[in-house]
Amino acid sequence: MKQCGLTILSLVAISLGLESASAEESKSERPNFVVIFIDDMGFADPSCFGNPLIKTPHIDKLAAEGIRLTNFYVNSPICSASRVALTTGQYQGRWKIHSFLNTRAAIANRGMANYLDPSAPTTAKKLKAAGYATAHFGKWHMGGGRDVDDAPLPQAYGFDESLVSFEGLGDRIISNPKGVERARALGHGKVIPCKRWERMQIQTDRTIDFVRRHRDEPFYVRLFPNDVHDAHVPRPGSADKFRSVSDDPYVRDFFAVLEEMDKHIGRLVTTIDELNLGNKTLIFFTSDNGPTDWPKKYLTGPPAGFTGPYRGRKWSLFEGGIRMPFIARWTGTIPAGIEDKSSVVAAIDLSPTICRIAGVPVEKDLDGVDCSGVLLGKA
């Protein structure tokens, strides 16, 4: 298989004692993986990537303790397609998902599949087969919801546990009051009503609970917030502090949602460290595509969300639509405070990279390549 940088596997095997360990010992020593995949976060929304107006201290701390890649690309400027590529390590076109999944009529009009084929290779399937506990909490958007009631649940793709939102099936949280009954009519899981500003707290709580319960075994968990996707509806009163930052109430609401999201990421990372799991847990942080770009957002000024020096936003194949902030932290293995400005890595590379680090076989027909060496600072 092609290599992106130097392989990390032999170094990990030595440092973790995998080469001489028994099967059970190897299982207990394998690193954990946490993938945080933000919804509609621009390249420069985190302050460590250039946000000019507010700080994201918890994301910044994660970056200071790991590596930042400034040439990281997702494989689509729109959510469903981007998520399929990340999940499978293959180009989304292989699975007939090239835009976002919508109603059956809209999907048919685009010539797309109604959902990701459950036969697709996924990181979760491979890690689960190798003894990992697996979970997905947050936005799914790879099938189910709206009027699609026959999509497979996340468990069909290798996840032991899941809690999604209205763009998926299985247990899910619904923040739109009108959508609660529609979701219940689809069946396939428990529907939990909530306020829009409560979603990430619930998703993070579930992720933290999963980490605590599986602290003594290898785990793979994905936290996919619905934030900072619009509409930006912050906790009541939380946007008031940004009146001195922007005259635009829409932008103030965005800042409040971004700040809240940063806080919950900090809660998760703090939990990992308090459980003494930092040195055995590889955390990835990135986004599915650039910030929102609806025409109506320009009525009161530039839309919220920053792409730094790059042209384009969500929906666009210009850099601002597909070049995303990327952070990886693995205490004691990834050198702290590194910025890699030269290595080009894509979302489809994460699946083979994670599998190589875990010592799990990787199919030859994946489109992604192992980029684990980059994480050690081997540009």
Coordinates of C-alpha atoms in Angstrom, one line a residue:
M1 CA 0.0 0.0 0.0
K2 CA 1.2 3.5 -0.7
Q3 CA 2.5 5.3 2.3
C4 CA 2.0 9.0 3.3
G5 CA 5.2 9.7 5.3
L6 CA 6.8 7.1 7.5
T7 CA 4.9 4.2 9.1
I8 CA 4.1 4.7 12.8
L9 CA 3.1 1.1 13.4
S10 CA 6.5 -0.3 14.2
L11 CA 7.2 2.5 16.6
V12 CA 3.8 2.1 18.3
A13 CA 4.4 -1.7 18.5
I14 CA 7.6 -1.1 20.3
S15 CA 6.4 1.7 22.6
L16 CA 3.3 -0.3 23.6
G17 CA 4.9 -3.7 23.8
L18 CA 2.7 -5.2 21.1
E19 CA 5.4 -7.2 19.4
S20 CA 5.9 -9.6 22.3
A21 CA 2.4 -9.5 23.9
S22 CA -0.2 -12.2 23.8
A23 CA -3.5 -11.6 22.0
E24 CA -5.3 -10.5 25.2
E25 CA -2.4 -8.2 26.2
S26 CA -2.3 -6.7 22.7
K27 CA -6.0 -6.0 22.9
S28 CA -5.7 -4.2 26.2
E29 CA -2.7 -2.1 25.0
R30 CA -4.1 -1.0 21.7
P31 CA -4.6 2.7 21.5
N32 CA -8.1 4.2 21.7
F33 CA -9.4 6.5 19.0
V34 CA -11.7 9.6 19.3
V35 CA -12.8 11.3 16.1
I36 CA -14.4 14.7 16.5
F37 CA -16.0 15.8 13.2
I38 CA -17.6 19.3 13.4
D39 CA -20.5 20.3 11.2
D40 CA -19.8 23.4 9.0
M41 CA -16.7 24.7 10.8
G42 CA -14.5 26.9 8.6
F43 CA -10.7 26.6 8.4
A44 CA -10.1 29.7 10.6
D45 CA -13.0 29.3 13.1
P46 CA -10.7 27.9 15.8
S47 CA -8.5 30.7 17.1
C48 CA -5.4 28.5 16.7
F49 CA -6.1 28.6 13.0
G50 CA -6.7 32.3 12.8
N51 CA -10.1 33.4 14.2
P52 CA -9.6 37.1 14.4
L53 CA -12.5 37.9 16.8
I54 CA -12.9 35.3 19.5
K55 CA -10.9 32.5 21.2
T56 CA -11.5 28.8 21.3
P57 CA -9.3 27.9 24.3
H58 CA -10.1 24.2 24.5
I59 CA -9.5 23.5 20.8
D60 CA -6.3 25.6 21.1
K61 CA -5.1 23.6 24.0
L62 CA -5.7 20.4 22.1
A63 CA -3.6 21.8 19.2
A64 CA -0.8 22.9 21.6
E65 CA -0.6 19.4 22.9
G66 CA -0.5 17.7 19.5
I67 CA 0.0 18.5 15.8
R68 CA -1.8 20.9 13.5
L69 CA -2.1 20.1 9.7
T70 CA -2.8 23.2 7.5
N71 CA -3.1 21.1 4.3
F72 CA -5.9 18.8 5.4
Y73 CA -8.8 18.3 3.0
V74 CA -12.2 16.7 3.2
N75 CA -13.5 14.9 0.1
S76 CA -16.6 17.0 -0.5
P77 CA -17.8 20.5 0.4
I78 CA -21.1 19.0 1.6
C79 CA -22.0 16.8 4.6
S80 CA -23.3 13.4 3.5
A81 CA -20.6 12.9 0.9
S82 CA -17.9 14.2 3.2
R83 CA -19.0 11.8 5.9
V84 CA -19.1 8.8 3.6
A85 CA -15.5 9.4 2.6
L86 CA -14.3 9.7 6.2
T87 CA -16.3 6.7 7.3
T88 CA -15.1 4.3 4.5
G89 CA -11.7 5.5 3.4
Q90 CA -13.1 5.5 -0.2
Y91 CA -14.3 8.2 -2.5
Q92 CA -18.0 8.9 -1.9
G93 CA -18.8 8.4 -5.6
R94 CA -18.2 4.7 -5.3
W95 CA -21.4 4.6 -3.1
K96 CA -23.5 7.0 -5.2
I97 CA -23.6 9.7 -2.5
H98 CA -22.2 12.9 -4.0
S99 CA -24.4 15.5 -2.3
F100 CA -26.4 15.7 0.9
L101 CA -29.2 13.1 1.5
N102 CA -32.6 14.6 1.6
T103 CA -36.1 13.3 0.9
R104 CA -36.6 10.3 -1.4
A105 CA -37.7 12.5 -4.3
A106 CA -34.7 14.8 -3.9
I107 CA -32.3 11.9 -3.7
A108 CA -33.8 10.3 -6.8
N109 CA -33.5 13.5 -8.7
R110 CA -29.8 13.7 -7.9
G111 CA -29.3 10.0 -9.0
M112 CA -28.1 9.1 -5.5
A113 CA -28.5 6.1 -3.2
N114 CA -30.9 6.6 -0.3
Y115 CA -28.3 5.5 2.2
L116 CA -24.7 4.2 2.4
D117 CA -24.6 0.6 1.4
P118 CA -24.1 -1.5 4.6
S119 CA -21.6 -3.6 2.7
A120 CA -19.2 -0.6 2.5
P121 CA -15.9 -0.9 4.4
T122 CA -15.9 1.2 7.6
T123 CA -13.4 1.8 10.3
A124 CA -15.8 0.8 12.9
K125 CA -16.4 -2.7 11.4
K126 CA -12.7 -3.4 11.3
L127 CA -12.0 -2.2 14.8
K128 CA -15.0 -3.9 16.2
A129 CA -13.9 -7.2 14.7
A130 CA -10.5 -6.6 16.3
G131 CA -12.1 -6.3 19.8
Y132 CA -12.7 -2.6 20.0
A133 CA -15.8 -1.1 21.7
T134 CA -17.4 1.3 19.1
A135 CA -19.8 4.2 19.2
H136 CA -21.1 7.1 17.2
F137 CA -22.8 10.1 18.9
G138 CA -24.0 13.0 16.9
K139 CA -24.9 13.8 13.3
W140 CA -25.1 10.8 11.0
H141 CA -26.5 12.0 7.6
M142 CA -25.5 8.8 5.7
G143 CA -29.1 7.5 5.5
G144 CA -32.4 7.7 7.3
G145 CA -34.6 10.5 8.4
R146 CA -37.1 12.8 6.6
D147 CA -39.2 10.3 4.7
V148 CA -36.5 7.5 4.5
D149 CA -37.5 4.9 6.9
D150 CA -35.6 1.8 5.6
A151 CA -32.0 2.9 6.1
P152 CA -29.8 0.7 8.1
L153 CA -29.0 1.8 11.7
P154 CA -25.4 2.8 12.6
Q155 CA -25.0 -0.7 14.1
A156 CA -25.0 -2.1 10.5
Y157 CA -21.8 -0.2 10.0
G158 CA -20.0 -1.5 13.0
F159 CA -21.1 0.7 15.9
D160 CA -22.1 -0.9 19.2
E161 CA -23.9 2.2 20.4
S162 CA -25.3 5.3 18.7
L163 CA -27.3 8.5 19.3
V164 CA -27.9 10.4 16.1
S165 CA -30.1 13.4 15.1
F166 CA -33.0 13.8 12.6
E167 CA -30.7 12.8 9.7
G168 CA -30.5 9.2 10.8
L169 CA -32.3 6.3 12.4
G170 CA -32.0 4.5 15.7
D171 CA -32.0 6.4 19.0
R172 CA -31.9 10.1 18.2
I173 CA -32.3 13.6 19.6
I174 CA -34.7 16.0 17.8
S175 CA -34.6 19.7 18.5
N176 CA -37.4 20.8 16.1
P177 CA -40.7 20.3 17.9
K178 CA -42.5 19.7 14.6
G179 CA -40.0 17.0 13.8
V180 CA -40.5 14.9 16.9
E181 CA -43.8 13.3 15.7
R182 CA -42.4 12.8 12.2
A183 CA -39.3 11.1 13.6
R184 CA -41.5 8.9 15.9
A185 CA -43.5 7.9 12.8
L186 CA -40.4 6.6 11.2
G187 CA -39.8 4.2 14.1
H188 CA -36.5 2.4 14.6
G189 CA -35.4 3.8 17.9
K190 CA -36.1 6.1 20.8
V191 CA -36.8 9.8 19.9
I192 CA -35.6 12.3 22.6
P193 CA -36.9 15.9 22.3
C194 CA -34.4 18.6 23.2
K195 CA -33.7 22.3 22.8
R196 CA -31.3 23.1 19.9
W197 CA -28.7 24.4 22.3
E198 CA -28.8 21.2 24.3
R199 CA -27.8 18.9 21.5
M200 CA -24.0 19.0 21.9
Q201 CA -24.2 18.7 25.7
I202 CA -26.3 15.5 25.3
Q203 CA -23.9 14.2 22.6
T204 CA -20.9 15.0 24.7
D205 CA -22.4 13.5 27.8
R206 CA -23.0 10.2 25.9
T207 CA -19.4 10.2 24.6
I208 CA -18.0 10.8 28.1
D209 CA -20.2 8.1 29.5
F210 CA -19.0 5.7 26.8
V211 CA -15.3 6.5 27.5
R212 CA -15.8 6.0 31.2
R213 CA -17.5 2.6 30.8
H214 CA -14.8 1.4 28.3
R215 CA -11.7 2.9 30.0
D216 CA -10.2 -0.6 30.5
E217 CA -10.5 -1.8 26.9
P218 CA -9.7 -0.4 23.5
F219 CA -12.4 1.9 22.2
Y220 CA -13.3 3.8 19.0
V221 CA -15.8 6.6 19.5
R222 CA -17.0 9.4 17.1
L223 CA -18.4 12.7 18.4
F224 CA -20.1 14.4 15.4
P225 CA -21.8 17.6 16.7
N226 CA -24.6 19.2 14.8
D227 CA -22.9 22.6 15.7
V228 CA -21.8 24.9 14.2
H229 CA -24.2 24.2 11.4
D230 CA -26.9 26.9 11.2
A231 CA -29.5 27.9 12.4
H232 CA -27.4 29.2 15.2
V233 CA -29.6 29.0 18.3
P234 CA -27.4 29.6 21.4
R235 CA -28.4 29.1 25.0
P236 CA -30.6 32.1 26.0
G237 CA -28.5 35.1 26.9
S238 CA -25.2 33.6 26.0
A239 CA -24.8 35.8 22.8
D240 CA -25.0 39.0 24.8
K241 CA -21.3 39.0 25.7
F242 CA -20.5 39.4 22.0
R243 CA -22.2 42.7 21.5
S244 CA -18.9 44.5 21.6
V245 CA -17.5 42.1 19.0
S246 CA -20.2 42.3 16.3
D247 CA -23.2 44.5 15.5
D248 CA -24.8 41.5 13.6
P249 CA -27.0 39.4 15.9
Y250 CA -26.6 36.5 13.5
V251 CA -22.8 36.6 14.0
R252 CA -23.2 37.0 17.8
D253 CA -25.3 33.9 17.9
F254 CA -22.7 32.0 15.9
F255 CA -20.0 33.0 18.3
A256 CA -22.1 31.9 21.2
V257 CA -22.6 28.5 19.6
L258 CA -18.9 28.2 18.7
E259 CA -17.9 29.0 22.3
E260 CA -20.3 26.4 23.7
M261 CA -19.0 23.8 21.3
D262 CA -15.4 24.6 22.4
K263 CA -16.4 24.1 26.0
H264 CA -17.9 20.7 25.4
I265 CA -14.8 19.5 23.5
G266 CA -12.8 20.6 26.5
R267 CA -15.1 18.5 28.8
L268 CA -14.4 15.4 26.7
V269 CA -10.6 15.9 26.5
T270 CA -10.4 16.7 30.3
T271 CA -12.3 13.5 31.0
I272 CA -9.8 11.5 28.9
D273 CA -6.9 13.0 30.8
E274 CA -8.5 12.6 34.3
L275 CA -8.9 8.9 33.5
N276 CA -5.2 8.8 32.6
L277 CA -6.0 7.8 29.1
G278 CA -4.2 10.6 27.3
N279 CA -1.1 8.5 26.5
K280 CA -3.2 5.7 25.0
T281 CA -5.8 7.7 23.2
L282 CA -5.4 9.3 19.7
I283 CA -7.8 12.2 19.3
F284 CA -8.6 13.6 15.9
F285 CA -10.4 17.0 15.4
T286 CA -11.6 18.4 12.0
S287 CA -14.7 19.5 10.2
D288 CA -16.9 18.1 7.4
N289 CA -16.8 21.2 5.1
G290 CA -16.6 25.0 5.2
P291 CA -19.0 27.4 6.9
T292 CA -22.5 28.0 5.7
D293 CA -23.1 30.0 2.6
W294 CA -26.9 30.5 2.1
P295 CA -27.6 33.7 0.1
K296 CA -29.9 35.0 2.9
K297 CA -26.9 35.2 5.2
Y298 CA -25.5 38.1 3.2
L299 CA -28.4 40.4 3.9
T300 CA -26.9 41.9 7.0
G301 CA -23.2 41.5 6.2
P302 CA -20.7 38.7 5.6
P303 CA -22.0 35.3 6.9
A304 CA -20.6 33.9 10.1
G305 CA -17.7 31.5 9.9
F306 CA -14.1 32.1 8.8
T307 CA -12.1 30.5 6.0
G308 CA -8.9 32.5 6.7
P309 CA -7.1 33.4 3.4
Y310 CA -9.1 30.9 1.3
R311 CA -11.8 31.6 -1.2
G312 CA -15.1 29.7 -1.1
R313 CA -17.3 28.2 1.7
K314 CA -19.7 25.3 2.0
W315 CA -20.8 23.9 -1.3
S316 CA -17.6 25.2 -3.0
L317 CA -14.6 23.2 -4.3
F318 CA -12.5 26.3 -3.7
E319 CA -10.2 25.9 -0.7
G320 CA -12.6 27.4 1.8
G321 CA -15.1 24.7 1.1
I322 CA -12.8 21.7 1.6
R323 CA -9.6 22.7 3.4
M324 CA -10.3 22.2 7.1
P325 CA -8.6 22.7 10.4
F326 CA -7.0 19.5 11.6
I327 CA -5.6 18.5 15.0
A328 CA -4.3 15.2 16.2
R329 CA -3.2 14.6 19.9
W330 CA -1.7 11.5 21.4
T331 CA 0.1 12.3 24.6
G332 CA 3.7 11.0 24.6
T333 CA 3.6 9.7 21.1
I334 CA 2.7 12.7 18.9
P335 CA 5.2 15.6 19.7
A336 CA 3.4 18.6 21.2
G337 CA 3.1 21.9 19.4
I338 CA 3.9 20.9 15.9
E339 CA 2.5 22.6 12.8
D340 CA 2.9 20.8 9.5
K341 CA 2.5 23.2 6.6
S342 CA 3.6 20.8 3.8
S343 CA 2.0 17.4 4.2
V344 CA -1.2 16.9 2.2
V345 CA -3.7 14.6 4.0
A346 CA -7.3 13.9 3.1
A347 CA -10.3 12.6 5.1
I348 CA -10.2 9.3 3.2
D349 CA -6.7 8.7 4.7
L350 CA -8.0 8.6 8.3
S351 CA -9.5 5.1 8.0
P352 CA -6.3 3.3 6.8
T353 CA -4.2 5.4 9.2
I354 CA -6.3 4.4 12.2
C355 CA -6.3 0.8 11.2
R356 CA -2.6 0.7 10.7
I357 CA -2.0 2.2 14.1
A358 CA -4.4 -0.3 15.6
G359 CA -2.7 -3.2 13.9
V360 CA -5.8 -4.0 11.9
P361 CA -5.6 -5.2 8.3
V362 CA -6.5 -2.7 5.6
E363 CA -8.1 -3.6 2.3
K364 CA -6.1 -3.0 -0.9
D365 CA -9.0 -1.2 -2.6
L366 CA -9.2 1.7 -0.2
D367 CA -8.7 5.1 -1.9
G368 CA -7.1 6.5 1.3
V369 CA -3.5 5.9 2.3
D370 CA -1.7 5.4 5.6
C371 CA -0.5 8.8 6.8
S372 CA 0.4 7.8 10.3
G373 CA 4.0 8.9 9.8
V374 CA 2.8 12.5 9.4
L375 CA 1.4 12.4 12.9
L376 CA 4.9 11.9 14.3
G377 CA 6.0 15.0 12.6
K378 CA 7.6 13.3 9.5
A379 CA 6.4 15.8 6.9

